[in-house]
Structures are given as C-alpha cells and as structure tokens.
C-alpha atoms as one frame of an Amber mdcrd trajectory, in Angstrom:
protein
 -27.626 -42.481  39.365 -24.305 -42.282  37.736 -21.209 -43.801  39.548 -17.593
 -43.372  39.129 -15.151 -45.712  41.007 -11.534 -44.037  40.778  -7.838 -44.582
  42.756  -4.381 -45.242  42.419  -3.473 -47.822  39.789  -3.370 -51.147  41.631
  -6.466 -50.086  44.275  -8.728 -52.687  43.273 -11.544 -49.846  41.541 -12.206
 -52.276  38.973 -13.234 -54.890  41.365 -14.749 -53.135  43.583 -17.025 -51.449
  40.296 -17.712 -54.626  39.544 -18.808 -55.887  42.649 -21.371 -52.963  43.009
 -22.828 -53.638  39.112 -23.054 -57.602  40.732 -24.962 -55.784  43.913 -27.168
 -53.794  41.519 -28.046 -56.609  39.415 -28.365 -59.169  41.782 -30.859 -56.770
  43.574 -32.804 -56.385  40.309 -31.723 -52.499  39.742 -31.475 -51.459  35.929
 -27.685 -51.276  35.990 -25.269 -50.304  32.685 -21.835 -50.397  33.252 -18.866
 -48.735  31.369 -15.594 -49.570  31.090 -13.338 -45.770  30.807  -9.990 -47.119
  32.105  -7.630 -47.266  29.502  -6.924 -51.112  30.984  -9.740 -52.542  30.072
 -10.766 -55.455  32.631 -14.296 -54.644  33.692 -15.509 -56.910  31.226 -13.652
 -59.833  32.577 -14.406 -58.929  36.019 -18.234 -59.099  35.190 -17.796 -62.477
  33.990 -17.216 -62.239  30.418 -14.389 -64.125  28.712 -11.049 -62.863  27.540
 -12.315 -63.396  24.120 -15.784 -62.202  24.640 -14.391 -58.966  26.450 -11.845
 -58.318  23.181 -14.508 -58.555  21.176 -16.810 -56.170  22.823 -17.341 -52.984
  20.113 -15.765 -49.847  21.146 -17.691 -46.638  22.361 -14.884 -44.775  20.583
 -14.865 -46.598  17.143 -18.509 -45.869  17.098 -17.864 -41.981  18.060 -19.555
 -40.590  14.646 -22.459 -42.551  15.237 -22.936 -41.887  18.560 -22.626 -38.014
  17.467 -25.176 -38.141  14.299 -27.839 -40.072  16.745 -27.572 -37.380  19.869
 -27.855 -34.490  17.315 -30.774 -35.272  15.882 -32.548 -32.143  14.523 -30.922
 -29.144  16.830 -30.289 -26.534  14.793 -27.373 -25.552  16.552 -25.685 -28.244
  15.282 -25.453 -28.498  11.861 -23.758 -31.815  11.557 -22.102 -34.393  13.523
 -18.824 -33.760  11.963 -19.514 -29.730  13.914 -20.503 -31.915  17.536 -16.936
 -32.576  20.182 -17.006 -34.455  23.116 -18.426 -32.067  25.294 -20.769 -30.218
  22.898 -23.884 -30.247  25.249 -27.692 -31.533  23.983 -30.202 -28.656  23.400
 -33.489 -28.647  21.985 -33.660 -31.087  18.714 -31.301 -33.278  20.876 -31.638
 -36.745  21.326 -31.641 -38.466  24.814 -30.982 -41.907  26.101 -32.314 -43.696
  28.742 -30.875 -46.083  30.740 -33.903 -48.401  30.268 -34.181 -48.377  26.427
 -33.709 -49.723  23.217 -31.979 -47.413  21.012 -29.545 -47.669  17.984 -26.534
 -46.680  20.308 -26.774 -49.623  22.855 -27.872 -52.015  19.926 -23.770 -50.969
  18.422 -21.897 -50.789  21.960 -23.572 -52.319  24.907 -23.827 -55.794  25.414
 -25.435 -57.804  28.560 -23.863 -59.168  30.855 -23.782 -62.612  32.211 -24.171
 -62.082  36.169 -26.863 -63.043  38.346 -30.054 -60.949  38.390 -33.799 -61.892
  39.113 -36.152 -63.127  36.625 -37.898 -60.825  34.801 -35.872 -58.052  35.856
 -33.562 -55.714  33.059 -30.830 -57.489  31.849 -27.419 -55.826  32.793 -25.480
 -54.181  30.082 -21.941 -53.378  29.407 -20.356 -50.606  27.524 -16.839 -50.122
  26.828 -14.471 -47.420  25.400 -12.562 -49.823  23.697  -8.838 -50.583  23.952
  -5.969 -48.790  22.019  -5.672 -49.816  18.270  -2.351 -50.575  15.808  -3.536
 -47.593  14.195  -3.701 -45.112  17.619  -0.181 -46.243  18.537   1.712 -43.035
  19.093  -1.034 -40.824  16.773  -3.850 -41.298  19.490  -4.549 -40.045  23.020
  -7.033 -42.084  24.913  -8.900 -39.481  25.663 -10.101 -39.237  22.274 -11.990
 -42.480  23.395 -12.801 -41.408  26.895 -14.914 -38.318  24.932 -17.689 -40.995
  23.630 -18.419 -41.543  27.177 -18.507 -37.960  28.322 -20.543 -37.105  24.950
 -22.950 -40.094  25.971 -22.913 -39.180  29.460 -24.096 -35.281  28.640 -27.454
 -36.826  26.820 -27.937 -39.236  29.460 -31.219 -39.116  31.601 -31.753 -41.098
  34.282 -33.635 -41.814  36.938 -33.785 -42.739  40.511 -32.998 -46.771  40.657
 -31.711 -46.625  37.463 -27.823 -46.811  37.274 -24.434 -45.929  35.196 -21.437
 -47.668  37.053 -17.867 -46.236  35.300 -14.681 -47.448  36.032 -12.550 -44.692
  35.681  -8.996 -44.235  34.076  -6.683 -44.397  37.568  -5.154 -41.621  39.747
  -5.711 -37.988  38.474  -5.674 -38.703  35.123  -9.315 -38.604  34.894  -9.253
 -34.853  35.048  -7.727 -34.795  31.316 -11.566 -34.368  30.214 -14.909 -33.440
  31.591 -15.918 -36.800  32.339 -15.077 -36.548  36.040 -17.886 -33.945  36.693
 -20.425 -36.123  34.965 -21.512 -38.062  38.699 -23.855 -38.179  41.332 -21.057
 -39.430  43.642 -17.728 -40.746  42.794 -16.436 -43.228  45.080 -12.324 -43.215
  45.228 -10.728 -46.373  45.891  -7.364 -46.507  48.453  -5.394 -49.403  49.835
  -4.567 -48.025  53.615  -1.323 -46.441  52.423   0.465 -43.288  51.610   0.406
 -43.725  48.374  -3.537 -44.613  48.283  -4.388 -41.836  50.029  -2.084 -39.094
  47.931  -4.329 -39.717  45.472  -7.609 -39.215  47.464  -5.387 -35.527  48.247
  -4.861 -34.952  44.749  -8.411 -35.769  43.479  -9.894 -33.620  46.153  -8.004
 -30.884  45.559  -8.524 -30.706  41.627 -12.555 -31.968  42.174 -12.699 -28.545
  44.695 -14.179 -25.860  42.008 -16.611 -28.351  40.874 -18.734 -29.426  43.533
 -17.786 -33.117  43.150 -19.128 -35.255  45.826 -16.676 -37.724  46.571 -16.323
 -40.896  49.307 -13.451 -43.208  49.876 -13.745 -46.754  50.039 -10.580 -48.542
  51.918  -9.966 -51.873  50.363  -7.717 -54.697  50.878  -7.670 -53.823  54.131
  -6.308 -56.406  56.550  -7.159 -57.291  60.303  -5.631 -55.890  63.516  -3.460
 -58.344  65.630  -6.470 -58.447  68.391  -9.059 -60.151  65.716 -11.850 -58.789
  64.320 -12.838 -57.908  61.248 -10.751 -55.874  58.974 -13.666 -53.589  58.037
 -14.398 -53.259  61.690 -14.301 -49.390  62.936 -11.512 -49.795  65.462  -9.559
 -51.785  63.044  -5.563 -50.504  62.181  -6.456 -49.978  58.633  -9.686 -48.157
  59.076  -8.054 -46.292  61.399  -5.567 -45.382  59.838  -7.307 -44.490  56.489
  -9.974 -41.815  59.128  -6.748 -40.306  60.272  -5.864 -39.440  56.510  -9.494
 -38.979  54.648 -11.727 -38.046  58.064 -14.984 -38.223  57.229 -14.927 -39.021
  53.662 -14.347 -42.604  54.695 -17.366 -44.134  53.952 -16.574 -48.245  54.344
 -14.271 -50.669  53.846 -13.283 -53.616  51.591 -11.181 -56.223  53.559  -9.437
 -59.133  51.632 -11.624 -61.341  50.248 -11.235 -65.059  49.440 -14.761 -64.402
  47.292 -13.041 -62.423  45.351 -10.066 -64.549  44.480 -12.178 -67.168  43.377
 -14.112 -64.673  41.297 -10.432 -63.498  39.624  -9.418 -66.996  39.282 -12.552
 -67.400  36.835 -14.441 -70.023  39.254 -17.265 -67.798  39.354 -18.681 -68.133
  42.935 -21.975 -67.420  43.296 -23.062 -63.604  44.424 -25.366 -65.283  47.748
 -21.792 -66.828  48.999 -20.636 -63.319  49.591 -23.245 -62.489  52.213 -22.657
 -66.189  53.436 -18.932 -66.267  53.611 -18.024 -62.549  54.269 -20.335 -60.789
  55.620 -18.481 -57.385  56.683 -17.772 -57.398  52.819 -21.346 -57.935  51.899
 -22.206 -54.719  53.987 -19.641 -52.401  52.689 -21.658 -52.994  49.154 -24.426
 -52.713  51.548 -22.991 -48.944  52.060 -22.027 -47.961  48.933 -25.633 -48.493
  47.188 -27.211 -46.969  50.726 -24.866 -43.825  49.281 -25.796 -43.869  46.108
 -29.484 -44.030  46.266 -28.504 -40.786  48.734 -26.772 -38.903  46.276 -30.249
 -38.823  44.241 -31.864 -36.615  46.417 -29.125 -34.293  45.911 -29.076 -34.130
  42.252 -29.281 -30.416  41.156 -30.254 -30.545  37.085 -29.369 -27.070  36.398
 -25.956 -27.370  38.406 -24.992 -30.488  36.304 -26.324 -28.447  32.676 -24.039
 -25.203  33.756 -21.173 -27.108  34.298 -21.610 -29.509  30.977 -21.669 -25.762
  29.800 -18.573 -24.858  31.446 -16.474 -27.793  30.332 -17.722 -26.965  26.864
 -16.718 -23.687  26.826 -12.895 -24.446  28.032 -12.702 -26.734  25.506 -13.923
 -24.910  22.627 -11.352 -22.313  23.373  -8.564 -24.174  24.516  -9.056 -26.535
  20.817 -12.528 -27.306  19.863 -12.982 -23.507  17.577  -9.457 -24.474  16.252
 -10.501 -27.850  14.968 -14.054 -27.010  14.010 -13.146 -23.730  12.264 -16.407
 -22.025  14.119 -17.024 -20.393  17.580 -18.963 -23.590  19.600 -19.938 -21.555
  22.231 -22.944 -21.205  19.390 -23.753 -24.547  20.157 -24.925 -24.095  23.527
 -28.564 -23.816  23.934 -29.756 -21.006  26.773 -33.132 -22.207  27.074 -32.005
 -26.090  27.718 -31.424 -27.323  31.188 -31.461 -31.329  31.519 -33.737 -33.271
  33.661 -36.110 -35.928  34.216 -39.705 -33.733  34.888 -40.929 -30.777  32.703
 -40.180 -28.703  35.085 -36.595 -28.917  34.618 -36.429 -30.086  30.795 -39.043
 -32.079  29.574 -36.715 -34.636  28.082 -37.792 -37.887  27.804 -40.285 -40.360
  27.600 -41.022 -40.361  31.228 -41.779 -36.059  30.889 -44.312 -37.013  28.537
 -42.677 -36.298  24.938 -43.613 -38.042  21.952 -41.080 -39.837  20.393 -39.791
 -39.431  17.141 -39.754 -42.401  14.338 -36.616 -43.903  15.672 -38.319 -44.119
  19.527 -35.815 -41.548  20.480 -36.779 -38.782  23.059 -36.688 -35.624  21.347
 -35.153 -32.469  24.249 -37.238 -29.090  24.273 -37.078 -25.974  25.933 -37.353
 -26.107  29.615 -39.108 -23.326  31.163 -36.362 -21.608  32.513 -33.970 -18.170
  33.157 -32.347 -18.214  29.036 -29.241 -17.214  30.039 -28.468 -18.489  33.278
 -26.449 -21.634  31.995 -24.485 -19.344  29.897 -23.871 -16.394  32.912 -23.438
 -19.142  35.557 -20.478 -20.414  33.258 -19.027 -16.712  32.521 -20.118 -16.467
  29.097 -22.148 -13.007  28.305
C-alpha cells in the first residue's frame, strides 16, 4: 500500500511516519520509505546519522535516470528528455516493485538501520534530496517532489508490501500530483485550531479526487481526571471528534519513547508496547487502516486520474516546455495493476522480464478509451 503522512508544519508527521516504517519493519512487512518534505528529517528519525542522512543520493539529482529506466521501449515516448513528472507508464514501460532489485533503488534507496526480523526484507529509504547552492532562488522544490510522483506512477505494489511518504506540510502538497498517488493518507493535527484548519483545507482541495483521508491526533495530553491521553473520553480526543467527526481515526499522546528516540538514544521498538501501551495501539490502528485501504484499491480509478493530472499539466506547461502535445503520451489501452486482468504488469502477472530484470507493462484488456474519456480528453 502506499502511505502519505501530512499536517501543519510542527504536527509531528515525520515522527509519526517514522514510527509506522519502525511498526512495518519490526513486524517483518516489506516497507520503503520516502522522504518528500522539503525538511528533510525522516532519515534521522529512522535512525540514520546526520552525516549518513546528508549523504543519502537525491531522487531528484537522479531525475534523468529515473526517466530513461521507466521509459524503456514505449513508443510513445521517444526519449527521456520528452517524459515530465507526471507522464504516465504505457505499454514498453518499465515497472518497479517494491520487492526488487533494480538500477533505480541501487542509485537512491538505501536500508535502513531499524529493527526487523531475521530473514525478513531489509527496509529501504528514499529521499528527494535537499535544496542545492545551485537551486537557490532558480529552483522550486517541486521540481524534486516530481521524481517521486514519476516513481510513484510506475509503482506496483502489492498487498503487505508498503511505500510510507512523508509529505511536504500543510496544503502545499497539492502543488503537484503526488497527493493523489495513495491508498490512504493519514493527516497529522496537534488538538488545536490551527491543526485542524489544515485537516479543513486538505479536505476541501482532496474533495474532486476521491482521496481517502484519516486524522491522527498527536501530542495529545491527558484530562485532569487521569487516564490516558489517547483514551476516547479524553479532552483532546474530544475535542479533535468535535472538529474532524469521524475522520478521527486514533491518537498519539506524548511520548517519553519518543524523546529518547529524538535525543538519538535509540530505545528499542519492544519498549514502546512495554512502556506506552495506548501509543503502541494507535500504530496498532494505523496499519489495521492501511491493510483496509487495500481492499479498496480501484486500478483503473488510480490510472484515470494519473491521466488527469497529466493532462493539466501538459497544458498548463508541460507542451510549452516539451515543444509537443503530451496528451500523445498517454496510452488508452494501459490501465495499471497487479493481475492480468487489470494490466499484466509485473513479475507477479506472469511477464518475462527483459535483460535488465525489469517488468516490461502491456496492454491490459480493457475499454481503449476510457482512461482518456473518464479524464475529459476525446
């Protein structure tokens, strides 16, 4: 499944993003995480070192790459030079899998030193990389943020197998694509006005999309009676149902786990469950929600609006830049998806793979121009 953790500047998404890649891993789940915030801390906050996380490569340095690789032979695409960061794959297309060895995670992803079982997949990091001397006042970070959509649109993956993003904070995530690229998208609030604003503001622009969305309250604090601070009938819960209703999935209370963890003492993941237990079950939650959110994947949804982002951006710059109409690189016939029956893309749909190992897309046997209707494009 892929995850997005977004909120106000300040919410605590990071942590909480990396507290669900340490749930993943330390339940032995294939877990890749990527860093999209344009302050870039998820490395540290998995455990890496300040110097280790500077020196992870950058998604976004390695953008022509990552475009030559995904093309591979479609003929809609004549080079990578023609590809932007929301040019969708078609047939000819390479794909990624979460559980793989291929040339792009061999130049960006890098594992990850958190607990997981023996034997299991070793967690991975990828990062869009920091700004630059050289982007100072010529760059927007979205420019970055594109290698992740681009690597998010040739992305298959399957159920247990998971992409945890921390996303750029408040609205600005809506500046590209990227924020329709989920399975579920949990939002982040502190029990305040200002938390919840943004849980307002991301609904409202998410509407037209179809974007399934849950809050998590964190840093939430007890009630003067006792109890836990994740507890139902506690003031901040309460408070944060009165605001969000039933898009309140759990709560994060304050956690003295966690200051250790940001202090660099690395505590060990079991002393969570030990110490904290309310804690330990609103990770509990949010991986009981994920796993949910597979059942309701819809292939041919996520494909038309890949298409639809595509299309807005090709008009509103990408036909500009490219000096060509990209709607012409938008295959009908393509639809992405883990069985033949939706696109048999993959390894797992029984492809052969080309010399590289890479999963070659084909046709899926489907409606040839309902992506391109669905997305108002005759």
């Amino acid at each position: 499944m892929k995850i997005a953790f977004v909120g106000k500047g300040g919410s605590g998404k990071t942590t909480l993003s990396s507290l669900f890649v340490r749930r993943l891993a330390a339940a032995g789940r294939p877990v890749l995480a990527v860093d999209a915030d344009i302050n870039q801390h998820l490395g540290t906050a998995l455990g890496l070192a300040e110097a280790q996380a500077e020196a992870l490569p950058s998604m976004g340095a390695h953008l022509p790459q990552l475009k030559e690789y995904l093309r591979g032979d479609n003929p809609r695409i004549p080079d990578a030079a023609s590809m932007i960061k929301t040019t969708p794959p078609g047939r000819g297309s390479r794909l990624l899998r979460v559980v793989e060895d291929n040339p792009i995670y061999e130049l960006c992803a890098r594992p990850l030193p958190i607990e997981h079982p023996v034997g299991a997949v070793e967690p991975r990091i990828m990062v869009t990389g920091a700004f630059t001397e050289e982007d100072l006042g010529v760059a927007c970070y979205h420019s970055k943020v594109g290698a992740v959509e681009l690597f998010l649109n040739h992305l298959v993956d399957g159920p247990e197998e998971y992409v945890v993003v921390d996303m750029t904070a408040g609205a600005d995530a809506f500046a590209s694509g990227l924020f329709t690229r989920f399975d579920l998208t949990f939002l982040v609030s502190e029990p305040t006005r200002k938390g919840v604003s943004v849980y307002r503001q991301y609904r409202e622009y998410a509407a037209d999309f179809e974007v399934a969305l849950a809050v998590v309250g964190n840093k939430l604090q007890g009630s003067e009676g006792g109890g836990a601070p994740t507890d139902a009938d506690s003031e901040d819960m309460a408070f944060l149902r009165e605001q969000v209703g039933s898009s309140l999935l759990t709560g994060f209370g304050l956690s003295e786990w966690v200051r250790r963890l940001e202090q660099g003492r690395e505590p060990a993941f079991a002393e969570l469950a030990e110490r904290e237990p309310e804690n330990a079950r609103a990770l509990d939650a949010l991986l009981t929600a994920a796993d949910a959110a597979y059942g309701r994947r819809d292939w041919r949804r996520y494909t038309e609006q890949m298409v639809r982002i595509h299309l807005r951006n090709a008009a509103a710059w990408g036909n500009d830049r490219a000096g060509d109409d990209l709607s012409a690189q938008i295959d009908p016939e393509f639809v992405l998806g883990e069985t033949p029956a939706e696109s048999p893309a993959g390894t797992s749909a029984g492809n052969p793979a080309d010399a590289t190992g890479a999963a070659r897309a084909e046709a899926a046997p489907v409606d040839g121009e309902h992506a391109m209707a669905s997305a108002g494009v005759n």
